CSV table of C-alpha atoms in Angstrom, one decimal:
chain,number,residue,atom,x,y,z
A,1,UNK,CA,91.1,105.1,-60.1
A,2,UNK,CA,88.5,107.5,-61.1
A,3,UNK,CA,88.8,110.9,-60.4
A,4,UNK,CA,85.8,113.1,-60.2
A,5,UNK,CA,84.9,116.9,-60.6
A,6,UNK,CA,82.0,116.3,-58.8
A,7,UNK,CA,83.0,115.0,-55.2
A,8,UNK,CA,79.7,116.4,-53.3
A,9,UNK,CA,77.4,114.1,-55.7
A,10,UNK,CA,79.1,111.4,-55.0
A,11,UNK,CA,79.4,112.1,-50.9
A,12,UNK,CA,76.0,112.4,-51.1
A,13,UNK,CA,75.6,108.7,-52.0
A,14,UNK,CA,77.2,108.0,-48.6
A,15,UNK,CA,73.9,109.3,-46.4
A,16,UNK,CA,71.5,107.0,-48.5
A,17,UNK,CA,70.5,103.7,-47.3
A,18,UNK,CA,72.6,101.0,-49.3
A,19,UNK,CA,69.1,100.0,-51.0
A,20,UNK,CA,69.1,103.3,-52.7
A,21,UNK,CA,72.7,103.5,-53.8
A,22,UNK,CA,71.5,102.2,-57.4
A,23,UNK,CA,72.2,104.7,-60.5
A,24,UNK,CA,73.0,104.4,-64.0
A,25,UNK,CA,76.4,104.3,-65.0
A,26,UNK,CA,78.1,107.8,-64.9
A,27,UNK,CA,79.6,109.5,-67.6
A,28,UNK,CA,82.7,109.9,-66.0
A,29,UNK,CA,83.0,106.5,-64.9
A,30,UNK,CA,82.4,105.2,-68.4
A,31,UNK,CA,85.2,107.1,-70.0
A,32,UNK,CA,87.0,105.6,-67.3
A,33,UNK,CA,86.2,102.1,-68.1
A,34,UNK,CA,86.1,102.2,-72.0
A,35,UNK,CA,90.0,103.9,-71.7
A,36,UNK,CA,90.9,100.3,-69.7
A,37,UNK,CA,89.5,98.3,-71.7
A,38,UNK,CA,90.9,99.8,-75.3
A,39,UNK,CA,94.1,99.4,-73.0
A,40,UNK,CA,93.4,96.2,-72.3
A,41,UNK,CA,92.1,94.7,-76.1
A,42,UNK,CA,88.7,94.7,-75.0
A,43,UNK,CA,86.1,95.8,-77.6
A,44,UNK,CA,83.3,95.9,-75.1
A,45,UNK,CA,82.0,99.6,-75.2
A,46,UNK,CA,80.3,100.8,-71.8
A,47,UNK,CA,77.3,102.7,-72.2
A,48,UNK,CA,74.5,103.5,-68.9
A,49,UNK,CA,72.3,101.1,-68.7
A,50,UNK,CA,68.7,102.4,-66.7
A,51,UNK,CA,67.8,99.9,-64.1
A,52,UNK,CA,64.1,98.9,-64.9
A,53,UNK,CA,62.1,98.2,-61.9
A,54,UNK,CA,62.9,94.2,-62.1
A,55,UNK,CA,66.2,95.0,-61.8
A,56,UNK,CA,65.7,97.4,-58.9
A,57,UNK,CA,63.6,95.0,-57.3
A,58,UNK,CA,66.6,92.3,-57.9
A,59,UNK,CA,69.2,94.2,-56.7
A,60,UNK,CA,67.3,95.7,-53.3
A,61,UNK,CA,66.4,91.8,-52.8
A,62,UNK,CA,69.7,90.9,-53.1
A,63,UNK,CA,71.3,93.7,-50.8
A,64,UNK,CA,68.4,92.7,-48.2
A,65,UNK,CA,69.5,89.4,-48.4
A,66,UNK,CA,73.1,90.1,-47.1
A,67,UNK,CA,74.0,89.6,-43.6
A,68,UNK,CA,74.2,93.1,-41.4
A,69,UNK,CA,78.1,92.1,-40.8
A,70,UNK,CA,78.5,92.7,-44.3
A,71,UNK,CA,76.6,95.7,-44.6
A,72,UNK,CA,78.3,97.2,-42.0
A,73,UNK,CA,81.8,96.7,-43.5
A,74,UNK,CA,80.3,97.9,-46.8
A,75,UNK,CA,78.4,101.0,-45.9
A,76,UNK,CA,80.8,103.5,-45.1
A,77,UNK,CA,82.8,102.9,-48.7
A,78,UNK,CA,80.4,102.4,-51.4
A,79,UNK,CA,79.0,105.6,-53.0
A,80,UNK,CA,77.3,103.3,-55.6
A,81,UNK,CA,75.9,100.3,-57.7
A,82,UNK,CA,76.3,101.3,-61.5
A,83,UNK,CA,74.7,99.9,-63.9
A,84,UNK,CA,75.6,99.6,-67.2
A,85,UNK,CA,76.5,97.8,-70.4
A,86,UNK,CA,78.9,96.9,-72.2
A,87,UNK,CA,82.0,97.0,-69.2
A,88,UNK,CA,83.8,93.5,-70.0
A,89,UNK,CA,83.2,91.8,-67.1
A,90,UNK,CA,80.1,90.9,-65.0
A,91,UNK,CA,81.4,93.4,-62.1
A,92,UNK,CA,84.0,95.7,-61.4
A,93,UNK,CA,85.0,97.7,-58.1
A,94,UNK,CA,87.0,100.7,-58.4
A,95,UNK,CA,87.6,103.9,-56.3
A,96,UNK,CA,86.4,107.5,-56.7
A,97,UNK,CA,88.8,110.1,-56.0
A,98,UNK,CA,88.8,114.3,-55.6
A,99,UNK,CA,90.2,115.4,-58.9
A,100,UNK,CA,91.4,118.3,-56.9
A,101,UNK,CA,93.0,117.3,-54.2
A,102,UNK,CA,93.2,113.2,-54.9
A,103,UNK,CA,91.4,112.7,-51.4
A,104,UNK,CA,89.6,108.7,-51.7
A,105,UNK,CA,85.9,109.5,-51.6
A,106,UNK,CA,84.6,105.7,-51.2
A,107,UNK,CA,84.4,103.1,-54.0
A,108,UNK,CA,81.7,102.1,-57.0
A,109,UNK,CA,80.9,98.7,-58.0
A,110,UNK,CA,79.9,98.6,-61.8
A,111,UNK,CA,77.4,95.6,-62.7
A,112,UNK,CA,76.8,94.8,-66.2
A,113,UNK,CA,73.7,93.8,-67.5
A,114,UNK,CA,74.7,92.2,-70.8
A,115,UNK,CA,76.3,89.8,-68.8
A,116,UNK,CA,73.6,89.3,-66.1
A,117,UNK,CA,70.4,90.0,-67.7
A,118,UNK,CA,69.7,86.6,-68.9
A,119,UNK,CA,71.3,84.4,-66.4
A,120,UNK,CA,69.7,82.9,-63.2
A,121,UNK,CA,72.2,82.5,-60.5
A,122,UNK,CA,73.2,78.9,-61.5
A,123,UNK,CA,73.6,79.5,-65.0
A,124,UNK,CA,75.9,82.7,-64.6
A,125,UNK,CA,78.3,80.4,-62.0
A,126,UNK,CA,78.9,77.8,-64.3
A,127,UNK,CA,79.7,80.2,-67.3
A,128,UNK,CA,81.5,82.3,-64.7
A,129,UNK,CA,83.6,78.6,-64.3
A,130,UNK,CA,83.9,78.3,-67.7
A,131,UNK,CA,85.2,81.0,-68.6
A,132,UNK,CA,88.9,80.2,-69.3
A,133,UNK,CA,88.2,77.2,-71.0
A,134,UNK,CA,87.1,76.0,-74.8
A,135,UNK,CA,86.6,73.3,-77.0
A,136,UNK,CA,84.7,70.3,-76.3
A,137,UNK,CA,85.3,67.2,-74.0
A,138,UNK,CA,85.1,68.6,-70.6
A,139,UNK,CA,83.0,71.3,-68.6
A,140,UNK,CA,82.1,72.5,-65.3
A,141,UNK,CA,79.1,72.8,-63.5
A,142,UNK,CA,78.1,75.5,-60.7
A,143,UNK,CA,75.5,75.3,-58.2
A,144,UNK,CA,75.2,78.2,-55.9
A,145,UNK,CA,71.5,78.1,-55.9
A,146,UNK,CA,68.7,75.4,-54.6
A,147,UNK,CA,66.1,75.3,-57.5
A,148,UNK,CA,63.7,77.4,-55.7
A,149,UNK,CA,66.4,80.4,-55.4
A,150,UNK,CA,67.8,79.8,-58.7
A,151,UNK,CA,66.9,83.9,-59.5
A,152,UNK,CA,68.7,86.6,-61.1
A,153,UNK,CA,68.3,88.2,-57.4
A,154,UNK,CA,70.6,85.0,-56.0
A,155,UNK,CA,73.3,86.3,-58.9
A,156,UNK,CA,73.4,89.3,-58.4
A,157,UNK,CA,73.7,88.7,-54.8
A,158,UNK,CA,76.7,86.5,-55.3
A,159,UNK,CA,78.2,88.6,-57.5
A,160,UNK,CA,77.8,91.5,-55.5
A,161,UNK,CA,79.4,90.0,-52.6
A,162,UNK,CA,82.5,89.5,-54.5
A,163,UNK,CA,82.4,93.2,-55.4
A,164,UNK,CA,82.1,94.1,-52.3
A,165,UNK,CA,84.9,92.1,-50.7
A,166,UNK,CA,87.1,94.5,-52.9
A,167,UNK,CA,85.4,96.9,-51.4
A,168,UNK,CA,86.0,95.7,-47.6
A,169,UNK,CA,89.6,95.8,-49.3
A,170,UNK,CA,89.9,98.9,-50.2
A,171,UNK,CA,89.1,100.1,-46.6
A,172,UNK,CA,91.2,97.9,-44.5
A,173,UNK,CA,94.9,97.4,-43.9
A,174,UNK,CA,95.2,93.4,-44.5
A,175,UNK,CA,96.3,93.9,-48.3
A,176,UNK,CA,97.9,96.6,-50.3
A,177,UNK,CA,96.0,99.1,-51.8
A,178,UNK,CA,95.6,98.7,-55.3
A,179,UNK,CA,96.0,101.8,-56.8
A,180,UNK,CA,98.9,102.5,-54.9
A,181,UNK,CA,102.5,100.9,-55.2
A,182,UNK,CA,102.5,98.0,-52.9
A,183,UNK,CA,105.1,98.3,-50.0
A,184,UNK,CA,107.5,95.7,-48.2
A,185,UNK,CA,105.5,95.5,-45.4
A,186,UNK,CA,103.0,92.8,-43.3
A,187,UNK,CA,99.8,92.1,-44.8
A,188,UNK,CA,97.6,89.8,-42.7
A,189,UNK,CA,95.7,88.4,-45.5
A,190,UNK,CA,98.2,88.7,-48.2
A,191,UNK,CA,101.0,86.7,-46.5
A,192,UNK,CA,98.5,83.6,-46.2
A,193,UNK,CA,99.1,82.7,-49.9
A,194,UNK,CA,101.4,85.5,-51.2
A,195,UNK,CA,104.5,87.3,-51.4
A,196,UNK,CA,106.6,89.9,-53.9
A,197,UNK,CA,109.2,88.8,-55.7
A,198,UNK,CA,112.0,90.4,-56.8
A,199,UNK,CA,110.2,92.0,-60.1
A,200,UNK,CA,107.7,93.6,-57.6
A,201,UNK,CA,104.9,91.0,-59.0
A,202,UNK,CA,102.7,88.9,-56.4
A,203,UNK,CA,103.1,85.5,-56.6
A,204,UNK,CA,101.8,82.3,-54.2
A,205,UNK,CA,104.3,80.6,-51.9
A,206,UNK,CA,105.2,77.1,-53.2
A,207,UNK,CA,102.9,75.6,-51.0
A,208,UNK,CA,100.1,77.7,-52.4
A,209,UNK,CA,101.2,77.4,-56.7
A,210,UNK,CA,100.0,74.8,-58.4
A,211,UNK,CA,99.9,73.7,-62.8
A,212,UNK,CA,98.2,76.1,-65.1
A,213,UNK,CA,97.5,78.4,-62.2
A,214,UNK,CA,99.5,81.0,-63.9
A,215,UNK,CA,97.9,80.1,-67.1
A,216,UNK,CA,94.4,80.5,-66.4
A,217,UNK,CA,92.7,83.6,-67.5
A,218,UNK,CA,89.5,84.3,-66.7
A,219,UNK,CA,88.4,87.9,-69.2
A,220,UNK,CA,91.0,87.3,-72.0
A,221,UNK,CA,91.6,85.9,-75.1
A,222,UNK,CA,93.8,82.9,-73.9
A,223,UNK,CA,91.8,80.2,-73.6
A,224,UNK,CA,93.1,76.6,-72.1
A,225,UNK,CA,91.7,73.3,-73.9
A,226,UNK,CA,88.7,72.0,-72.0
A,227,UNK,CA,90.9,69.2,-71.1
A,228,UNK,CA,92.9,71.5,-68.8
A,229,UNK,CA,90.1,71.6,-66.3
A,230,UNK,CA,91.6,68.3,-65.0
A,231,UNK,CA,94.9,69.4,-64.3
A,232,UNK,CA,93.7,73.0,-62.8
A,233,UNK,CA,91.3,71.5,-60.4
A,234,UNK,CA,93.4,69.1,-59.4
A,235,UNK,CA,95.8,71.4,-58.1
A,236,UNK,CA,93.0,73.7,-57.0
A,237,UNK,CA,92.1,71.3,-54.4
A,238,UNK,CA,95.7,71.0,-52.9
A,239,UNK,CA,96.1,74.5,-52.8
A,240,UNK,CA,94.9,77.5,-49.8
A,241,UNK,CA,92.6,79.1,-52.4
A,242,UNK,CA,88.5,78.9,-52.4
A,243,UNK,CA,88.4,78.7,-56.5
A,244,UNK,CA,90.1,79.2,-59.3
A,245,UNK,CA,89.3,82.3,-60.2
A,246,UNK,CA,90.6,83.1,-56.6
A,247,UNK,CA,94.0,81.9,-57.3
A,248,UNK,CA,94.6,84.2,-59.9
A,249,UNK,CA,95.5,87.1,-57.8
A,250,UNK,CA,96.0,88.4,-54.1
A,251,UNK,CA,92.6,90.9,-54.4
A,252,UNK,CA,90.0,88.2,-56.1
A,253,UNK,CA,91.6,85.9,-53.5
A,254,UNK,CA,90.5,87.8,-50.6
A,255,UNK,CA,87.4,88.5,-52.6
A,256,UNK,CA,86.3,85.2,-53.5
A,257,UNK,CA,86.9,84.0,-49.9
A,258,UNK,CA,84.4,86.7,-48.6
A,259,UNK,CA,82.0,86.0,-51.1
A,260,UNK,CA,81.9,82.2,-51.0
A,261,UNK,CA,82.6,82.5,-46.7
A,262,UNK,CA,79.4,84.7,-46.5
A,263,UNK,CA,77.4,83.1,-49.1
A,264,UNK,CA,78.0,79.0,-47.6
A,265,UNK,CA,79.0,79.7,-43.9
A,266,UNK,CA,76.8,82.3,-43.3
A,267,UNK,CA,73.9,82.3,-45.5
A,268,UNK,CA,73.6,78.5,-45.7
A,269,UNK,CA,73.8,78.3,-49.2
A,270,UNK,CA,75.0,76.0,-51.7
A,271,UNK,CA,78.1,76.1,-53.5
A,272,UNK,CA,79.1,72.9,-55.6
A,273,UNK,CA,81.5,72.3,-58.6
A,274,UNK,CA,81.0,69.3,-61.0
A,275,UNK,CA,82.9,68.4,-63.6
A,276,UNK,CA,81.2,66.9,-66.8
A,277,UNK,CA,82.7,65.3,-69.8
A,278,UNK,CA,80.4,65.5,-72.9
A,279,UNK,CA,77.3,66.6,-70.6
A,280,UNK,CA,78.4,63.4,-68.0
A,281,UNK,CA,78.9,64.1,-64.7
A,282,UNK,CA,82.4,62.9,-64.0
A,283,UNK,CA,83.6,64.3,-60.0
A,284,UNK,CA,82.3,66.8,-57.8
A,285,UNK,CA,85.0,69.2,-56.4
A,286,UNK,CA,85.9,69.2,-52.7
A,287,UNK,CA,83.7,72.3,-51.2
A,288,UNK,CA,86.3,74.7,-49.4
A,289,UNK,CA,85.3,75.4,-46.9
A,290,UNK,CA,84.5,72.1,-45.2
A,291,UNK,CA,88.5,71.4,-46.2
A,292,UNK,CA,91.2,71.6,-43.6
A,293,UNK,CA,92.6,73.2,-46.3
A,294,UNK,CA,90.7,76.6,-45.5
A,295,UNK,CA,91.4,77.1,-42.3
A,296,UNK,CA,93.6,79.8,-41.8
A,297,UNK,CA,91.2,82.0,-44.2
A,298,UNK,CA,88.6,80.5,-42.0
A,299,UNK,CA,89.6,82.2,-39.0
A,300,UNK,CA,90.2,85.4,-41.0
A,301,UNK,CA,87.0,85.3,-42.5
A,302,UNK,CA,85.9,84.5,-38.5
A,303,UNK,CA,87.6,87.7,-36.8
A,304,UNK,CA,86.9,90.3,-40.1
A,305,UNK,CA,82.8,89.3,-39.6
A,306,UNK,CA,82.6,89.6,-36.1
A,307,UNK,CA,81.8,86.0,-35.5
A,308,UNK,CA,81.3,84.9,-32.2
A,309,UNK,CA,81.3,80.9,-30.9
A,310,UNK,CA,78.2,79.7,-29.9
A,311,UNK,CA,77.5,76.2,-27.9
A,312,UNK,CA,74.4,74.4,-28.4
A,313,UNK,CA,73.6,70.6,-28.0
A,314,UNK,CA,77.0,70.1,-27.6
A,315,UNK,CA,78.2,71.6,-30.5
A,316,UNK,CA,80.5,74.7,-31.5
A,317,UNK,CA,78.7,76.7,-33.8
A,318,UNK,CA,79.7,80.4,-35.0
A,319,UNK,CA,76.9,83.2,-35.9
A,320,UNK,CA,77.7,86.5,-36.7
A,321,UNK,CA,77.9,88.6,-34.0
């Protein structure tokens, strides 16, 4: 959590359209971020990072992009887009709070352009995917783009939608919060996948575990052999999660869903996994959402949007409402 001196400023953000919600990472903010990641063995350093106007261009294109359900979840909640460099991961999400009294003032998303700068939305999925994995043998391959909207616009769009599911999260009652000790209590979207046990940690139901799940690690040092990508997307696919990164915990599981929900269900995108062994293609992963697998998170996904059921030609389709 981030607590600011400054809570006006950062109200302020809260009457601008979402478009303009775009500044350079805050001093307080960074201080923030580089005390988690000494904490966390990180050497990454964050530093501001001035958003050039490609990048404002990118970003507004990708907010523009999004579909007004999503907006309208987000808008209330975010009192920024920071960018910056040097943050250890391509995004994070965290709340602002009132150093004086601790009251919540909304939440920032961080972006970080040493890890985005370069990549086109394809290219930054499948090293996203690769992350927990080294050595050579086998690899995986992300499409989340069709060549003609393979743009650093389309990342930062998909990325951003993942940021923002936090955000969604942070406003709504279906998980814990958290900053916040989590209660025994009834969590809609939690108890599809999750429970405490008794050490107080979240952990899937059997139904929902599956080999290495535990293992994988997406921002550390604790790689899995490439070979590993077998096993790990083998149980994927017989699990309740939309990807692996998404298995790893209760709040990218929830995030992940909304992303890759709004993203393929709503936006008509693509989003494909292939595995590859020396540069071969090998299998293509089941998609997720066209799984019976996904169906409970479906109708979340369906009642959080405001989806309604349209029938034409016979067929059941849903729009957003």
């Amino acid at each position: 959590m981030i607590y600011t001196s400054e809570p006006q400023q950062w109200r302020t953000q809260l009457s601008l359209p979402i478009e303009q919600r775009i500044l350079p990472l805050p001093d307080e903010v960074r201080n923030i971020v580089h005390q988690v990641n000494m904490a966390s063995g990180l050497d990454a350093v964050p530093a501001p990072c001035v958003p050039d106007p490609a990048l404002q261009a990118d970003l507004r294109a990708a907010l523009a992009g999004m579909p007004a359900a999503v907006r309208d979840l987000v808008g209330p909640l975010l009192l920024g887009m920071c960018t910056g460099r040097g943050l250890g991961s391509s995004g994070i999400t965290d709340i602002v709070a009132d150093a004086v009294d601790g009251r919540v003032l909304g939440c920032v998303v961080l972006l970080d352009m040493d890890l985005l700068e370069t990549h086109t939305a394809n290219s930054w999925a499948t090293w996203k995917e690769n992350l927990p994995f080294g050595g050579p043998g086998f690899s995986l391959a992300a499409t989340i783009a069709a060549p003609h909207d393979d743009t650093r616009a389309h990342a930062l769009q998909f990325l951003l939608l993942h940021e923002f599911g936090h955000v969604v999260t942070a406003g709504g009652s279906f998980l814990p919060r958290w900053w916040e000790p989590a209660p025994a209590a009834f969590f809609p979207f939690l108890d599809l996948s999750w429970h405490m046990n008794a050490a107080g940690r979240f952990v899937p139901w059997s139904g929902s575990d599956f080999d290495l799940r535990g293992a994988v690690d997406f921002y550390g040092t604790n790689k899995l052999h490439s070979d590993a990508i077998v096993t790990a997307y083998a149980g994927l696919e017989g699990s309740d999660f939309p990807s692996l990164y998404g298995a790893t915990n209760p709040y990218d599981d929830f995030a992940e869903c909304f992303a890759s929900y709004v993203h393929s269900e709503l936006l008509g995108r693509p989003y494909a996994l292939r595995v590859d062994y020396d540069g071969v293609p090998q299998a293509t992963l089941e998609r997720f959402w066209a799984s019976p697998r996904s169906e409970a998170k479906r109708a979340f996904m369906r009642e959080l949007l405001g989806e309604t059921v349209v029938v034409a030609n016979d067929e059941r389709k849903f729009v957003a409402a």
